[in-house]
Amino acid sequence: MFFKNLQTMLKDNIREYGMFIALFIIMGIFTITTNGLFISPRNISNLINQTGYIAVLAVGMTLIIVIRHIDLSVGFLAGFLGAVVAIALSSWGWSVYIVIPFVLVLGALAGLLTAYPVAQLGIPSFVASLAGWLIYRGLLLLATAGTGTIIISDPVFNAIGNGFIPDIFPNRGFVPDVHIVTLLLGVIAIIFFVFSAISSRKKEQAYDFEVLPPDMFILQLVFVAILISAITWTLAGHNGLSWTTVVVLLVVGIYHFITTQTVLGRHIYAVGGNPEAAELSGINVKQMTYVVFSSMGMLSALSGILFASRLRSATTTAGTLFELDAIAAAFIGGVSAAGGVGKVTGSLIGALVYMSLTSGMNLMNVDIAYQYVVRGLVLVAAVVFDVATRSRGK
Amino acid sequence: MSTPILEMRNITKEFPGVKALDEVSFSVATGEIHGLVGENGAGKSTLMKVLSGVHTYGTYTGDIVLNGEVMHFNNISEAEEAGIAIIYQELALIPEMTVYENIFLGHEIHNNMVIDWNETIKRTAEILKRVKLDVNPATKVRDLGVGKQQLIEIAKALHRDVKLLILDEPTAALNEDDSENLLRLLREQRDQGVTCILISHKLKEVINVADTVTVLRDGQTICSLDAEQGEVTEPMLIRQMVGRAIKNIYPPRESQSASDEVVLEVKNWHAYHPKLGRDILEDVNFSIRRGEIVGFAGLMGSGRTELALSLFGNPYGYLVSGEMQIKGQPVKFTHPQDAIRAGVAYLTEDRKGAGLILIQDVKENITLANLQEIAKRGVIDNNAEIKVATEYRRSLNIKTPSIEQAVVNLSGGNQQKVCLGKWLFVKPDVLILDEPTRGIDVGAKFEIYTIMNDLVKQGMSIIMISSELPEVLGMSDRVYVVASGKITGELPIAEATQENIMQLATIE
């Protein structure tokens, strides 16, 4: 009975679980090939921090692809805005608390600029954003002209990409060398997850919706609880939760909420699912295009901030290929190019899969040439898997 | 009368659930213009698709005999090789290519795969002379008007040595001069030995040029009238086209619910289609009262859908002028959103293309147009949404395993009910239904009619656009007839008959 239930559950949800399974397989393989180095707290912490600036782009790109567009300009936009941050902090002497909102607004405006020819004139977003790619690349070179690299010395700013949340009981608690606040947050997360899962299950039962059988439901809860525990324990063993992780979790959380619970989110997915039907249902398709592109621009700015902070500087090559990494992460995460389908949480996992490959292969000292080939193969495999399972889904 | 070039014997073609052609026999004499008329859905297009190889050999029963030889077409090009060319209403030219590239597309003149452009242009000029079209062969097709494009389609067919030319509604998009020109050309081609089948809703022009007219009705051949053996008249054709008893059942309306209060009034309404480059609506005036069902009858392409869309926030950007009043207040809508807020809803005729979001579920489709109602500060109340969807599922009797089922998996009738649910949830004063029962089964039709009756009883006003005359007569309180973008008549239901509606609908 148990195994039969397990089988049907896996079969019915193969699309959603597929990415998790892929992530575990990839992590497992690297753990073996690197003699456990891959799974070490330090590496996992690093991996998550490296994923940060791609993950926020992938979240924005998810919505762009959902409304059947593409944005190639985001990589160099992130790089250029990172340079703006560096200049504002080091040359203009602005406070970090002014610089960050300023750059986020600049990003949102840049997004509106990309959206204008797309929404107003019907120019393909590929072309409009390719123009942006060229322009921002040029601006990045201009901004970093001279020294080539702009060093950022602001400690608060640099903490975003390198720092960790403070611990209230540093190195004192009942377990030495473990980050207590991180553990506490992990426990809270588990409790929150369990409670919300139970309450939503109850609600669904009240409406006679199909729910998982009880044993499978418990299995799912246990599985997620173990997963969260494992991640928190690993991170607590290093320096704890990094600020980058906090930022990424916030972004994913907010976007997940917007896409699943709000009118705005519903309108965006409606436009992606059938623009004509959406327009005739009173949804302003142009307006949605502006909203989604400007959110993408703002997330590009955030990505630029995370990257500049991580490197403690702005460089001439910052942002190179970010856009393609973000697009790949979104597709690995299950976004459909046909529009209307894709979750931001999926794209986060997609970004993790993608960066795990890079990190693992780097630890194994795999030649960069082969790394590209492997990443390409994984992308193809993910998309083929997605298409193959889609027809079977509900 | 000479020997037949074409004989179609006992052609039967079935689609799942529908018999589109039922033992149709159709004979065309060599060197004549043969008119083919019938209502929408009578089977004209299906018959021509069988003939031109779109419906391949084996998917229908019966014989196609061309020049005394039984033909088995496995695809369109085999029919083309046999000398059959069909020119559809939607032109199959490539706008970005020149006239000569279009005419020789797929039949390029070449030496070892290298195209001989000089010869191509020379031959094009000769062919254009044959259809009396004075344009430079190097002109891009998109720079030509629809009338000239139509002639290029004919030229394209002629150069392939066509023996049987089929024209499907060739003049529907043309103005009077262009139509006249085209018909003159057809006569000339006939005199040069080309046989021609002309499908048209414009009965006058059919009578003008055709040597023989065949009438189809409900997938059957009704009659073939020979112009030489006596005059063919419009009333004669109309009687044959509609002459059936109304056998569908319409739910009775208990009492007259229509009041005197005018809910919607439209005056001097004009619309110009920038892409087609012509007026699609001219001087339209009508009014709708509270609690009545007003039928908008007419043939496909007469401008009824365009009229509805131009009133419903004009989403396709026609250039509209005129006056529109809702409950006596003048209104101006720039987006469907404005129309919805003012209490106007429009159920599209294109359910899958423009009505539903197929990949989303029943619940999401029903609430889509009025999410504000179930949201607080932009956050959707999931419970409220489920309640709304469950309520409409019950009241409209939507048959679905769950309200979380993707609508792509529902049957046509249930999809239509989901669409209807979406528009009922916005609680409109005026509900425009565009072909509300197209492509759905009889049972679901009856349910939708019953719902319509309930709605008007509650005080809603319904505009029903329909190409099915029995439906118009069975459901409406009043009928407007639309033809060529104009309202050609208004009939109280007591005076409306299939014959007089068809008469008004075929006015040019």
mmCIF file of N, CA and C in Angstrom, chain A residues 118-170:
data_model
loop_
_atom_site.group_PDB
_atom_site.id
_atom_site.type_symbol
_atom_site.label_atom_id
_atom_site.label_comp_id
_atom_site.label_asym_id
_atom_site.label_seq_id
_atom_site.Cartn_x
_atom_site.Cartn_y
_atom_site.Cartn_z
ATOM 1 N N VAL A 118 8.777 47.182 -26.877
ATOM 2 C CA VAL A 118 8.092 45.887 -26.923
ATOM 3 C C VAL A 118 6.580 46.080 -26.807
ATOM 4 N N ALA A 119 6.162 46.834 -25.784
ATOM 5 C CA ALA A 119 4.729 46.975 -25.524
ATOM 6 C C ALA A 119 4.076 47.943 -26.507
ATOM 7 N N GLN A 120 4.766 49.034 -26.790
ATOM 8 C CA GLN A 120 4.119 50.104 -27.545
ATOM 9 C C GLN A 120 4.189 49.883 -29.047
ATOM 10 N N LEU A 121 5.334 49.357 -29.497
ATOM 11 C CA LEU A 121 5.535 49.260 -30.938
ATOM 12 C C LEU A 121 5.536 47.825 -31.439
ATOM 13 N N GLY A 122 5.418 46.859 -30.521
ATOM 14 C CA GLY A 122 5.389 45.465 -30.950
ATOM 15 C C GLY A 122 6.717 44.935 -31.462
ATOM 16 N N ILE A 123 7.808 45.572 -31.039
ATOM 17 C CA ILE A 123 9.123 45.085 -31.459
ATOM 18 C C ILE A 123 9.459 43.841 -30.634
ATOM 19 N N PRO A 124 9.991 42.790 -31.274
ATOM 20 C CA PRO A 124 10.299 41.578 -30.514
ATOM 21 C C PRO A 124 11.252 41.894 -29.357
ATOM 22 N N SER A 125 10.964 41.293 -28.182
ATOM 23 C CA SER A 125 11.782 41.600 -27.014
ATOM 24 C C SER A 125 13.218 41.146 -27.204
ATOM 25 N N PHE A 126 13.400 40.110 -28.044
ATOM 26 C CA PHE A 126 14.767 39.646 -28.334
ATOM 27 C C PHE A 126 15.602 40.810 -28.878
ATOM 28 N N VAL A 127 15.022 41.528 -29.832
ATOM 29 C CA VAL A 127 15.747 42.626 -30.473
ATOM 30 C C VAL A 127 15.907 43.809 -29.515
ATOM 31 N N ALA A 128 14.794 44.173 -28.864
ATOM 32 C CA ALA A 128 14.837 45.332 -27.967
ATOM 33 C C ALA A 128 15.864 45.115 -26.858
ATOM 34 N N SER A 129 15.904 43.885 -26.313
ATOM 35 C CA SER A 129 16.817 43.663 -25.200
ATOM 36 C C SER A 129 18.244 43.409 -25.688
ATOM 37 N N LEU A 130 18.371 42.976 -26.932
ATOM 38 C CA LEU A 130 19.734 42.847 -27.492
ATOM 39 C C LEU A 130 20.362 44.237 -27.612
ATOM 40 N N ALA A 131 19.530 45.205 -28.012
ATOM 41 C CA ALA A 131 20.010 46.586 -28.049
ATOM 42 C C ALA A 131 20.456 47.010 -26.653
ATOM 43 N N GLY A 132 19.652 46.645 -25.642
ATOM 44 C CA GLY A 132 20.012 46.953 -24.256
ATOM 45 C C GLY A 132 21.330 46.290 -23.871
ATOM 46 N N TRP A 133 21.517 45.062 -24.278
ATOM 47 C CA TRP A 133 22.761 44.311 -24.010
ATOM 48 C C TRP A 133 23.968 45.117 -24.483
ATOM 49 N N LEU A 134 23.858 45.605 -25.759
ATOM 50 C CA LEU A 134 24.970 46.372 -26.336
ATOM 51 C C LEU A 134 25.181 47.674 -25.572
ATOM 52 N N ILE A 135 24.064 48.372 -25.320
ATOM 53 C CA ILE A 135 24.163 49.690 -24.681
ATOM 54 C C ILE A 135 24.768 49.570 -23.281
ATOM 55 N N TYR A 136 24.272 48.621 -22.478
ATOM 56 C CA TYR A 136 24.764 48.508 -21.107
ATOM 57 C C TYR A 136 26.198 48.007 -21.071
ATOM 58 N N ARG A 137 26.550 47.185 -22.047
ATOM 59 C CA ARG A 137 27.944 46.745 -22.111
ATOM 60 C C ARG A 137 28.843 47.948 -22.334
ATOM 61 N N GLY A 138 28.406 48.819 -23.273
ATOM 62 C CA GLY A 138 29.171 50.030 -23.548
ATOM 63 C C GLY A 138 29.256 50.921 -22.308
ATOM 64 N N LEU A 139 28.115 51.098 -21.645
ATOM 65 C CA LEU A 139 28.086 51.956 -20.462
ATOM 66 C C LEU A 139 28.980 51.388 -19.347
ATOM 67 N N LEU A 140 28.974 50.039 -19.241
ATOM 68 C CA LEU A 140 29.827 49.417 -18.219
ATOM 69 C C LEU A 140 31.301 49.724 -18.501
ATOM 70 N N LEU A 141 31.674 49.610 -19.783
ATOM 71 C CA LEU A 141 33.065 49.906 -20.147
ATOM 72 C C LEU A 141 33.403 51.364 -19.856
ATOM 73 N N LEU A 142 32.448 52.257 -20.179
ATOM 74 C CA LEU A 142 32.666 53.680 -19.896
ATOM 75 C C LEU A 142 32.848 53.917 -18.398
ATOM 76 N N ALA A 143 31.959 53.289 -17.618
ATOM 77 C CA ALA A 143 31.968 53.535 -16.176
ATOM 78 C C ALA A 143 33.248 53.035 -15.536
ATOM 79 N N THR A 144 33.773 51.940 -16.062
ATOM 80 C CA THR A 144 34.988 51.388 -15.465
ATOM 81 C C THR A 144 36.246 51.808 -16.228
ATOM 82 N N ALA A 145 36.067 52.728 -17.207
ATOM 83 C CA ALA A 145 37.235 53.183 -17.969
ATOM 84 C C ALA A 145 38.233 53.810 -17.008
ATOM 85 N N GLY A 146 39.485 53.750 -17.397
ATOM 86 C CA GLY A 146 40.507 54.299 -16.494
ATOM 87 C C GLY A 146 41.154 53.165 -15.730
ATOM 88 N N THR A 147 40.706 52.976 -14.500
ATOM 89 C CA THR A 147 41.350 51.950 -13.684
ATOM 90 C C THR A 147 40.978 50.536 -14.098
ATOM 91 N N GLY A 148 39.759 50.382 -14.676
ATOM 92 C CA GLY A 148 39.317 49.028 -15.028
ATOM 93 C C GLY A 148 38.574 48.373 -13.889
ATOM 94 N N THR A 149 39.029 48.553 -12.691
ATOM 95 C CA THR A 149 38.322 47.980 -11.544
ATOM 96 C C THR A 149 38.112 49.075 -10.515
ATOM 97 N N ILE A 150 36.876 49.158 -9.996
ATOM 98 C CA ILE A 150 36.612 50.145 -8.955
ATOM 99 C C ILE A 150 36.458 49.397 -7.642
ATOM 100 N N ILE A 151 37.379 49.655 -6.724
ATOM 101 C CA ILE A 151 37.348 48.954 -5.436
ATOM 102 C C ILE A 151 36.273 49.565 -4.554
ATOM 103 N N ILE A 152 35.499 48.696 -3.875
ATOM 104 C CA ILE A 152 34.504 49.173 -2.920
ATOM 105 C C ILE A 152 35.019 48.858 -1.524
ATOM 106 N N SER A 153 35.099 49.884 -0.664
ATOM 107 C CA SER A 153 35.640 49.628 0.664
ATOM 108 C C SER A 153 34.581 49.714 1.755
ATOM 109 N N ASP A 154 33.322 50.035 1.381
ATOM 110 C CA ASP A 154 32.263 50.170 2.376
ATOM 111 C C ASP A 154 31.985 48.809 3.032
ATOM 112 N N PRO A 155 32.187 48.671 4.341
ATOM 113 C CA PRO A 155 32.019 47.363 4.990
ATOM 114 C C PRO A 155 30.573 46.887 5.002
ATOM 115 N N VAL A 156 29.646 47.839 5.179
ATOM 116 C CA VAL A 156 28.237 47.435 5.203
ATOM 117 C C VAL A 156 27.853 46.843 3.863
ATOM 118 N N PHE A 157 28.242 47.530 2.771
ATOM 119 C CA PHE A 157 27.891 47.045 1.439
ATOM 120 C C PHE A 157 28.538 45.691 1.161
ATOM 121 N N ASN A 158 29.800 45.555 1.504
ATOM 122 C CA ASN A 158 30.499 44.307 1.210
ATOM 123 C C ASN A 158 29.960 43.129 2.015
ATOM 124 N N ALA A 159 29.302 43.430 3.123
ATOM 125 C CA ALA A 159 28.740 42.347 3.939
ATOM 126 C C ALA A 159 27.599 41.634 3.228
ATOM 127 N N ILE A 160 26.910 42.352 2.297
ATOM 128 C CA ILE A 160 25.770 41.733 1.606
ATOM 129 C C ILE A 160 26.213 40.466 0.880
ATOM 130 N N GLY A 161 27.382 40.526 0.240
ATOM 131 C CA GLY A 161 27.847 39.382 -0.538
ATOM 132 C C GLY A 161 28.759 38.455 0.222
ATOM 133 N N ASN A 162 29.284 38.925 1.355
ATOM 134 C CA ASN A 162 30.281 38.109 2.071
ATOM 135 C C ASN A 162 29.960 37.860 3.533
ATOM 136 N N GLY A 163 29.043 38.651 4.097
ATOM 137 C CA GLY A 163 28.796 38.560 5.528
ATOM 138 C C GLY A 163 27.726 37.548 5.886
ATOM 139 N N PHE A 164 27.600 37.349 7.196
ATOM 140 C CA PHE A 164 26.618 36.391 7.703
ATOM 141 C C PHE A 164 25.770 37.063 8.763
ATOM 142 N N ILE A 165 24.587 36.511 9.002
ATOM 143 C CA ILE A 165 23.746 37.128 10.016
ATOM 144 C C ILE A 165 24.404 36.946 11.384
ATOM 145 N N PRO A 166 24.254 37.920 12.272
ATOM 146 C CA PRO A 166 24.930 37.837 13.566
ATOM 147 C C PRO A 166 24.334 36.721 14.421
ATOM 148 N N ASP A 167 25.168 36.204 15.343
ATOM 149 C CA ASP A 167 24.700 35.156 16.251
ATOM 150 C C ASP A 167 24.536 35.770 17.633
ATOM 151 N N ILE A 168 23.424 35.462 18.296
ATOM 152 C CA ILE A 168 23.244 36.070 19.622
ATOM 153 C C ILE A 168 24.080 35.385 20.698
ATOM 154 N N PHE A 169 24.377 34.115 20.487
ATOM 155 C CA PHE A 169 25.200 33.423 21.493
ATOM 156 C C PHE A 169 26.478 32.927 20.833
ATOM 157 N N PRO A 170 27.380 33.838 20.480
ATOM 158 C CA PRO A 170 28.521 33.377 19.683
ATOM 159 C C PRO A 170 29.345 32.324 20.435
#
